[in-house]
Structure formats: C-alpha cells, structure tokens
GROMACS .gro file of C-alpha atoms in nm:
model
  319
    1UNK     CA    1  -0.002  -0.001   0.000
    2UNK     CA    2   0.113   0.355  -0.063
    3UNK     CA    3   0.047   0.625   0.202
    4UNK     CA    4  -0.306   0.710   0.079
    5UNK     CA    5  -0.404   0.350   0.038
    6UNK     CA    6  -0.286   0.271   0.388
    7UNK     CA    7  -0.498   0.554   0.530
    8UNK     CA    8  -0.800   0.414   0.358
    9UNK     CA    9  -0.749   0.043   0.399
   10UNK     CA   10  -0.567   0.002   0.740
   11UNK     CA   11  -0.800   0.115   1.008
   12UNK     CA   12  -0.805   0.095   1.385
   13UNK     CA   13  -0.975  -0.209   1.544
   14UNK     CA   14  -1.191   0.036   1.738
   15UNK     CA   15  -1.311   0.214   1.420
   16UNK     CA   16  -1.692   0.208   1.424
   17UNK     CA   17  -1.700   0.098   1.062
   18UNK     CA   18  -1.588  -0.246   1.182
   19UNK     CA   19  -1.922  -0.315   1.353
   20UNK     CA   20  -2.150  -0.180   1.080
   21UNK     CA   21  -2.260  -0.337   0.760
   22UNK     CA   22  -2.469  -0.239   0.460
   23UNK     CA   23  -2.581  -0.401   0.134
   24UNK     CA   24  -2.692  -0.088  -0.053
   25UNK     CA   25  -2.499   0.028  -0.363
   26UNK     CA   26  -2.194   0.240  -0.286
   27UNK     CA   27  -2.363   0.533  -0.455
   28UNK     CA   28  -2.615   0.533  -0.175
   29UNK     CA   29  -2.395   0.444   0.118
   30UNK     CA   30  -2.017   0.508   0.134
   31UNK     CA   31  -1.789   0.226   0.252
   32UNK     CA   32  -1.473   0.206   0.465
   33UNK     CA   33  -1.159   0.069   0.305
   34UNK     CA   34  -0.994   0.063  -0.032
   35UNK     CA   35  -1.204  -0.025  -0.337
   36UNK     CA   36  -1.096  -0.285  -0.589
   37UNK     CA   37  -1.097  -0.027  -0.864
   38UNK     CA   38  -0.818   0.169  -0.691
   39UNK     CA   39  -0.598  -0.136  -0.624
   40UNK     CA   40  -0.321  -0.257  -0.847
   41UNK     CA   41  -0.331  -0.607  -0.985
   42UNK     CA   42  -0.105  -0.749  -0.716
   43UNK     CA   43  -0.330  -0.611  -0.443
   44UNK     CA   44  -0.637  -0.753  -0.616
   45UNK     CA   45  -0.469  -1.098  -0.628
   46UNK     CA   46  -0.405  -1.077  -0.256
   47UNK     CA   47  -0.773  -0.993  -0.184
   48UNK     CA   48  -0.862  -1.309  -0.377
   49UNK     CA   49  -0.606  -1.513  -0.184
   50UNK     CA   50  -0.757  -1.389   0.146
   51UNK     CA   51  -1.109  -1.474   0.025
   52UNK     CA   52  -1.009  -1.819  -0.094
   53UNK     CA   53  -0.834  -1.890   0.238
   54UNK     CA   54  -1.137  -1.773   0.437
   55UNK     CA   55  -1.419  -1.924   0.230
   56UNK     CA   56  -1.494  -2.260   0.080
   57UNK     CA   57  -1.498  -2.303  -0.298
   58UNK     CA   58  -1.876  -2.251  -0.293
   59UNK     CA   59  -1.850  -1.941  -0.069
   60UNK     CA   60  -1.574  -1.798  -0.280
   61UNK     CA   61  -1.773  -1.851  -0.604
   62UNK     CA   62  -2.085  -1.695  -0.452
   63UNK     CA   63  -1.896  -1.389  -0.327
   64UNK     CA   64  -1.718  -1.331  -0.656
   65UNK     CA   65  -2.038  -1.407  -0.849
   66UNK     CA   66  -2.222  -1.136  -0.658
   67UNK     CA   67  -1.940  -0.892  -0.734
   68UNK     CA   68  -1.960  -0.977  -1.110
   69UNK     CA   69  -2.341  -0.937  -1.112
   70UNK     CA   70  -2.287  -0.566  -1.049
   71UNK     CA   71  -2.104  -0.549  -1.387
   72UNK     CA   72  -2.385  -0.730  -1.558
   73UNK     CA   73  -2.665  -0.519  -1.419
   74UNK     CA   74  -2.473  -0.209  -1.514
   75UNK     CA   75  -2.430  -0.329  -1.872
   76UNK     CA   76  -2.799  -0.434  -1.882
   77UNK     CA   77  -2.920  -0.086  -1.795
   78UNK     CA   78  -2.672   0.070  -2.033
   79UNK     CA   79  -2.826  -0.134  -2.312
   80UNK     CA   80  -3.179  -0.037  -2.210
   81UNK     CA   81  -3.081   0.330  -2.217
   82UNK     CA   82  -2.932   0.294  -2.564
   83UNK     CA   83  -3.262   0.132  -2.670
   84UNK     CA   84  -3.439   0.445  -2.530
   85UNK     CA   85  -3.628   0.240  -2.269
   86UNK     CA   86  -3.606   0.529  -2.025
   87UNK     CA   87  -3.500   0.891  -2.018
   88UNK     CA   88  -3.172   1.059  -1.932
   89UNK     CA   89  -3.267   1.158  -1.575
   90UNK     CA   90  -3.354   0.795  -1.494
   91UNK     CA   91  -3.025   0.686  -1.649
   92UNK     CA   92  -2.835   0.945  -1.449
   93UNK     CA   93  -2.986   0.812  -1.128
   94UNK     CA   94  -2.897   0.455  -1.219
   95UNK     CA   95  -2.537   0.552  -1.288
   96UNK     CA   96  -2.524   0.737  -0.956
   97UNK     CA   97  -2.571   0.401  -0.776
   98UNK     CA   98  -2.225   0.307  -0.898
   99UNK     CA   99  -2.286  -0.062  -0.963
  100UNK     CA  100  -1.948  -0.211  -1.045
  101UNK     CA  101  -1.712  -0.490  -0.951
  102UNK     CA  102  -1.467  -0.206  -0.888
  103UNK     CA  103  -1.681  -0.065  -0.601
  104UNK     CA  104  -1.632  -0.342  -0.351
  105UNK     CA  105  -1.424  -0.226  -0.057
  106UNK     CA  106  -1.166  -0.413   0.149
  107UNK     CA  107  -1.055  -0.293   0.497
  108UNK     CA  108  -0.830  -0.424   0.772
  109UNK     CA  109  -0.913  -0.332   1.130
  110UNK     CA  110  -0.595  -0.366   1.332
  111UNK     CA  111  -0.335  -0.611   1.203
  112UNK     CA  112  -0.257  -0.986   1.249
  113UNK     CA  113   0.026  -0.872   1.487
  114UNK     CA  114  -0.234  -0.734   1.727
  115UNK     CA  115  -0.417  -0.929   1.995
  116UNK     CA  116  -0.740  -0.868   1.805
  117UNK     CA  117  -0.796  -0.774   1.442
  118UNK     CA  118  -1.040  -0.822   1.158
  119UNK     CA  119  -1.123  -0.754   0.798
  120UNK     CA  120  -1.428  -0.666   0.593
  121UNK     CA  121  -1.513  -0.700   0.223
  122UNK     CA  122  -1.828  -0.512   0.139
  123UNK     CA  123  -2.026  -0.354  -0.139
  124UNK     CA  124  -2.363  -0.394  -0.313
  125UNK     CA  125  -2.528  -0.720  -0.191
  126UNK     CA  126  -2.218  -0.849  -0.013
  127UNK     CA  127  -2.084  -0.804   0.342
  128UNK     CA  128  -1.814  -1.039   0.470
  129UNK     CA  129  -1.695  -0.974   0.823
  130UNK     CA  130  -1.414  -1.166   0.994
  131UNK     CA  131  -1.287  -1.097   1.346
  132UNK     CA  132  -0.987  -1.274   1.503
  133UNK     CA  133  -0.875  -1.314   1.856
  134UNK     CA  134  -0.592  -1.563   1.883
  135UNK     CA  135  -0.732  -1.887   1.738
  136UNK     CA  136  -1.092  -1.772   1.794
  137UNK     CA  137  -1.282  -1.641   1.487
  138UNK     CA  138  -1.611  -1.471   1.433
  139UNK     CA  139  -1.755  -1.478   1.079
  140UNK     CA  140  -2.079  -1.292   1.089
  141UNK     CA  141  -2.280  -1.104   0.989
  142UNK     CA  142  -2.243  -1.282   0.651
  143UNK     CA  143  -2.478  -1.115   0.403
  144UNK     CA  144  -2.527  -1.222   0.045
  145UNK     CA  145  -2.770  -1.103  -0.217
  146UNK     CA  146  -2.838  -1.108  -0.587
  147UNK     CA  147  -3.011  -0.877  -0.833
  148UNK     CA  148  -3.133  -1.040  -1.043
  149UNK     CA  149  -3.171  -1.369  -0.862
  150UNK     CA  150  -3.184  -1.524  -1.211
  151UNK     CA  151  -3.020  -1.342  -1.500
  152UNK     CA  152  -3.267  -1.356  -1.789
  153UNK     CA  153  -3.077  -1.242  -2.099
  154UNK     CA  154  -2.760  -1.279  -2.303
  155UNK     CA  155  -2.506  -1.560  -2.259
  156UNK     CA  156  -2.569  -1.538  -1.884
  157UNK     CA  157  -2.934  -1.632  -1.916
  158UNK     CA  158  -3.025  -1.877  -1.641
  159UNK     CA  159  -2.734  -1.786  -1.408
  160UNK     CA  160  -2.845  -1.811  -1.039
  161UNK     CA  161  -2.569  -1.728  -0.796
  162UNK     CA  162  -2.790  -1.813  -0.489
  163UNK     CA  163  -3.005  -2.080  -0.651
  164UNK     CA  164  -2.948  -2.349  -0.380
  165UNK     CA  165  -3.058  -2.122  -0.094
  166UNK     CA  166  -3.386  -2.062  -0.276
  167UNK     CA  167  -3.447  -2.412  -0.413
  168UNK     CA  168  -3.387  -2.586  -0.081
  169UNK     CA  169  -3.621  -2.345   0.097
  170UNK     CA  170  -3.898  -2.409  -0.158
  171UNK     CA  171  -3.830  -2.784  -0.143
  172UNK     CA  172  -3.865  -2.780   0.233
  173UNK     CA  173  -4.187  -2.582   0.262
  174UNK     CA  174  -4.351  -2.792  -0.010
  175UNK     CA  175  -4.259  -3.123   0.148
  176UNK     CA  176  -4.451  -3.035   0.466
  177UNK     CA  177  -4.799  -3.174   0.532
  178UNK     CA  178  -5.082  -2.926   0.480
  179UNK     CA  179  -5.118  -2.894   0.854
  180UNK     CA  180  -4.746  -2.823   0.917
  181UNK     CA  181  -4.727  -2.593   0.612
  182UNK     CA  182  -5.008  -2.381   0.751
  183UNK     CA  183  -4.845  -2.374   1.095
  184UNK     CA  184  -4.509  -2.269   0.947
  185UNK     CA  185  -4.653  -1.986   0.746
  186UNK     CA  186  -4.726  -1.647   0.887
  187UNK     CA  187  -5.008  -1.451   0.729
  188UNK     CA  188  -4.936  -1.150   0.514
  189UNK     CA  189  -4.714  -1.055   0.227
  190UNK     CA  190  -4.344  -1.140   0.218
  191UNK     CA  191  -4.139  -0.856   0.365
  192UNK     CA  192  -3.965  -0.628   0.122
  193UNK     CA  193  -3.627  -0.720   0.284
  194UNK     CA  194  -3.487  -0.948   0.548
  195UNK     CA  195  -3.635  -0.838   0.882
  196UNK     CA  196  -3.292  -0.772   1.045
  197UNK     CA  197  -3.177  -0.557   0.747
  198UNK     CA  198  -2.882  -0.334   0.805
  199UNK     CA  199  -3.085  -0.020   0.862
  200UNK     CA  200  -3.405  -0.169   0.998
  201UNK     CA  201  -3.294  -0.158   1.366
  202UNK     CA  202  -3.492  -0.476   1.418
  203UNK     CA  203  -3.385  -0.798   1.594
  204UNK     CA  204  -3.569  -1.130   1.593
  205UNK     CA  205  -3.610  -1.249   1.952
  206UNK     CA  206  -3.925  -1.459   1.945
  207UNK     CA  207  -3.931  -1.799   1.785
  208UNK     CA  208  -4.219  -1.871   1.544
  209UNK     CA  209  -4.308  -2.126   1.274
  210UNK     CA  210  -4.260  -2.497   1.329
  211UNK     CA  211  -4.004  -2.661   1.554
  212UNK     CA  212  -3.779  -2.934   1.407
  213UNK     CA  213  -3.894  -3.183   1.669
  214UNK     CA  214  -4.230  -3.183   1.479
  215UNK     CA  215  -4.061  -3.276   1.147
  216UNK     CA  216  -4.007  -3.612   0.988
  217UNK     CA  217  -3.650  -3.740   0.936
  218UNK     CA  218  -3.657  -3.647   0.565
  219UNK     CA  219  -3.778  -3.293   0.649
  220UNK     CA  220  -3.510  -3.249   0.915
  221UNK     CA  221  -3.251  -3.360   0.658
  222UNK     CA  222  -3.353  -3.089   0.407
  223UNK     CA  223  -3.357  -2.832   0.693
  224UNK     CA  224  -2.999  -2.924   0.764
  225UNK     CA  225  -2.914  -2.899   0.394
  226UNK     CA  226  -3.025  -2.535   0.405
  227UNK     CA  227  -2.825  -2.463   0.718
  228UNK     CA  228  -2.509  -2.621   0.569
  229UNK     CA  229  -2.558  -2.420   0.246
  230UNK     CA  230  -2.500  -2.108   0.455
  231UNK     CA  231  -2.243  -2.236   0.709
  232UNK     CA  232  -2.025  -2.418   0.459
  233UNK     CA  233  -1.967  -2.101   0.265
  234UNK     CA  234  -1.669  -2.086   0.509
  235UNK     CA  235  -1.349  -2.275   0.474
  236UNK     CA  236  -1.397  -2.630   0.594
  237UNK     CA  237  -1.235  -2.618   0.936
  238UNK     CA  238  -1.428  -2.312   1.062
  239UNK     CA  239  -1.749  -2.430   0.895
  240UNK     CA  240  -1.722  -2.765   1.077
  241UNK     CA  241  -1.668  -2.592   1.412
  242UNK     CA  242  -1.975  -2.366   1.355
  243UNK     CA  243  -2.191  -2.654   1.237
  244UNK     CA  244  -2.088  -2.867   1.535
  245UNK     CA  245  -2.212  -2.583   1.760
  246UNK     CA  246  -2.549  -2.602   1.587
  247UNK     CA  247  -2.565  -2.979   1.630
  248UNK     CA  248  -2.464  -2.955   1.996
  249UNK     CA  249  -2.743  -2.703   2.064
  250UNK     CA  250  -2.984  -2.951   1.907
  251UNK     CA  251  -3.146  -2.970   1.562
  252UNK     CA  252  -3.478  -3.035   1.736
  253UNK     CA  253  -3.457  -2.689   1.892
  254UNK     CA  254  -3.450  -2.508   1.553
  255UNK     CA  255  -3.757  -2.327   1.420
  256UNK     CA  256  -3.850  -2.272   1.051
  257UNK     CA  257  -4.094  -2.002   0.944
  258UNK     CA  258  -4.228  -1.893   0.606
  259UNK     CA  259  -4.410  -1.588   0.464
  260UNK     CA  260  -4.541  -1.553   0.106
  261UNK     CA  261  -4.601  -1.784  -0.188
  262UNK     CA  262  -4.478  -2.140  -0.228
  263UNK     CA  263  -4.354  -2.105  -0.586
  264UNK     CA  264  -4.030  -1.965  -0.719
  265UNK     CA  265  -4.198  -1.676  -0.907
  266UNK     CA  266  -4.404  -1.564  -0.602
  267UNK     CA  267  -4.250  -1.340  -0.342
  268UNK     CA  268  -4.132  -1.542  -0.043
  269UNK     CA  269  -3.933  -1.531   0.275
  270UNK     CA  270  -3.806  -1.787   0.525
  271UNK     CA  271  -3.635  -1.780   0.863
  272UNK     CA  272  -3.435  -2.052   1.035
  273UNK     CA  273  -3.391  -1.963   1.404
  274UNK     CA  274  -3.183  -2.180   1.634
  275UNK     CA  275  -3.028  -2.140   1.977
  276UNK     CA  276  -2.693  -2.033   1.832
  277UNK     CA  277  -2.771  -1.884   1.493
  278UNK     CA  278  -3.020  -1.707   1.269
  279UNK     CA  279  -3.067  -1.740   0.889
  280UNK     CA  280  -3.301  -1.518   0.685
  281UNK     CA  281  -3.380  -1.547   0.317
  282UNK     CA  282  -3.600  -1.305   0.121
  283UNK     CA  283  -3.689  -1.297  -0.248
  284UNK     CA  284  -3.935  -1.018  -0.302
  285UNK     CA  285  -3.765  -0.751  -0.511
  286UNK     CA  286  -3.874  -0.838  -0.869
  287UNK     CA  287  -4.091  -0.617  -1.095
  288UNK     CA  288  -4.472  -0.634  -1.075
  289UNK     CA  289  -4.474  -0.834  -0.751
  290UNK     CA  290  -4.260  -1.113  -0.896
  291UNK     CA  291  -3.963  -1.255  -0.711
  292UNK     CA  292  -3.616  -1.198  -0.870
  293UNK     CA  293  -3.410  -1.011  -0.607
  294UNK     CA  294  -3.258  -1.204  -0.312
  295UNK     CA  295  -3.129  -1.086   0.024
  296UNK     CA  296  -2.997  -1.347   0.270
  297UNK     CA  297  -2.799  -1.345   0.592
  298UNK     CA  298  -2.640  -1.580   0.845
  299UNK     CA  299  -2.574  -1.454   1.202
  300UNK     CA  300  -2.395  -1.608   1.498
  301UNK     CA  301  -2.596  -1.522   1.802
  302UNK     CA  302  -2.400  -1.330   2.057
  303UNK     CA  303  -2.082  -1.338   1.852
  304UNK     CA  304  -2.129  -1.094   1.562
  305UNK     CA  305  -1.809  -0.897   1.496
  306UNK     CA  306  -1.641  -1.114   1.758
  307UNK     CA  307  -1.862  -0.993   2.040
  308UNK     CA  308  -1.835  -1.312   2.245
  309UNK     CA  309  -1.462  -1.393   2.184
  310UNK     CA  310  -1.369  -1.028   2.257
  311UNK     CA  311  -1.577  -1.025   2.576
  312UNK     CA  312  -1.384  -1.331   2.700
  313UNK     CA  313  -1.058  -1.158   2.604
  314UNK     CA  314  -1.149  -0.834   2.791
  315UNK     CA  315  -1.248  -1.028   3.102
  316UNK     CA  316  -0.917  -1.204   3.118
  317UNK     CA  317  -0.689  -0.904   3.038
  318UNK     CA  318  -0.668  -0.555   3.181
  319UNK     CA  319  -0.744  -0.266   2.944
   0.00000   0.00000   0.00000
C-alpha cells in the first residue's frame, strides 16, 4: 500500500466501521476501506487469496459471482438506455448508484500482529466480516444477495448465484404436510427485505413457525441442507466448528418459518432460528410483484463482529 491506500485500508480495530454493515450500492452508502478499482493487480490478487483462504470453494464463487453481477446489471441498464427504454434523468440516477465490480471495498481493522484484528469486504449485496482473537474467529454477519436472482438475458441467461438457498427453501416448505405448512406460514405478504436488514434496527427475539422436533426425518434432513448451504460458505475447518455448535445445541430446537407464496416466481421469505444462529432469506424484489431479487444473511448469536470472543478476552486481560 502507498500512504493514501494505507490511510483508507488500514483502520483501527476500534473504528466504528468495523461493527457496521450495509448491502446498498456504494452510490447510496459510502464504505470504509480501499475499493478494488483503486488497487493494483497484485493487491487484487491478494484480496482473492484472502477470500479463498477464508471461504470454501462454494463461498468464494458466490462472493465473486455477486461482485460480477454488478457489472452485468450495469451493462444491462446501459443497453436499455441505448434502446431508449427510459429517459436521461432515470439513467443518471442509475449510474449514480455506482454498480461495479470495482466498487467493493476491503478494509483491515488492526493487524494480525495485534491481539485482536479483523477484515471486511463489502459492497452492493455483499458483506463479509471476519474478526480474529488468537485462534478464535467470528464470521458474521455474513450477508449475500443477488439482483437479479436469475439473470434472464444474453449468454448469462439462467445464471443463479444463490439458486441453492432458494431451491432448498422451496423444497422444504412444499414437502410439509398441509397442517405443518399452515403452521409454518405467517399470514401476510413477504417482507420487502430481510427483517434484520442493516438499517431496520430490528432484531428477531421470538421463535415462530414450526419446531424441528415436529418434522419427519426427511424434512429434518432438508432443513440441515439449508443450514449447511450457509455455514459451509466458510473454509472447511471453521465451517465444521460452527456446524458442530448447531448440532450440539440440538437440531430439534430449531424453528422454521415462512411468509409468502410457495412457488419460485411468487415473493417469499423464510427464517431458520436456532439457539446459536439465525438465517434469513428473502426474494421479493422483482418487478410487478414477482420474485427476482434475493437478500440473505447468516448470523452467529452473541458473537457478531467477535462480540463473544472479545468479551472473554477483555474479562481475562486488563485494558
């Protein structure tokens, strides 16, 4: 890093940006760190090495796929403008959002030489947050999203970066008995975003839906497939540790809830709420009440941004 890059990318561990996240485009919400567009090729390669060391192959491909989608949606609206599908003022607003692979920001908080440090990679529809204290690691909030959920045109037609998260949720709700399906479903329209969105100020405390103890063995298996689809975005060793925590707390103690339609093209939302974690998935952002815009998140309860591992550290050491 040169001097200016260091000032942008190397931040204090106590910087408040470490414990905030956002999924809005950079044109709407500024980010801390150094953006990929202002890195040289060697720095970009190192970002990818950090990602591939932190994430599994599936997690790495999802993260980089989300970043690439920003290029595609940018090009898509460029083509619509050239076809005169909307006016110049609308086009100016779209460009102001700054969709681009270049506008994902990487920041270090502290350094690996410190007792506690972390890093963040964040931009439109992606927020990856790692916090380290010795050999203890916190990996959430882990937010992923796609717009569109399925790309509909060009050589990319049919590309679904988060297809498994959606397909497994739909598979699960539709394999329930009519009685359990009704019990799992909350009345009303699917929310326009995940309930614990970055700027919602909301937290989900109450459990609702159906409890896994009520499910058949095959239904429990699919529930666990969904959970693993989120947890195993991490590199294998950390993913195994996190999944073992979930198993130890008891699969039977996990709740599944649904809002919205039961088909892919109908707006829908699900929540998986366990003693140690929370998963939310929402697909409700398509045109004309369709579903083609996904937001999803995995949270470690009590340990976001290293809250729990840092608390133990501060109790043991004087500060």
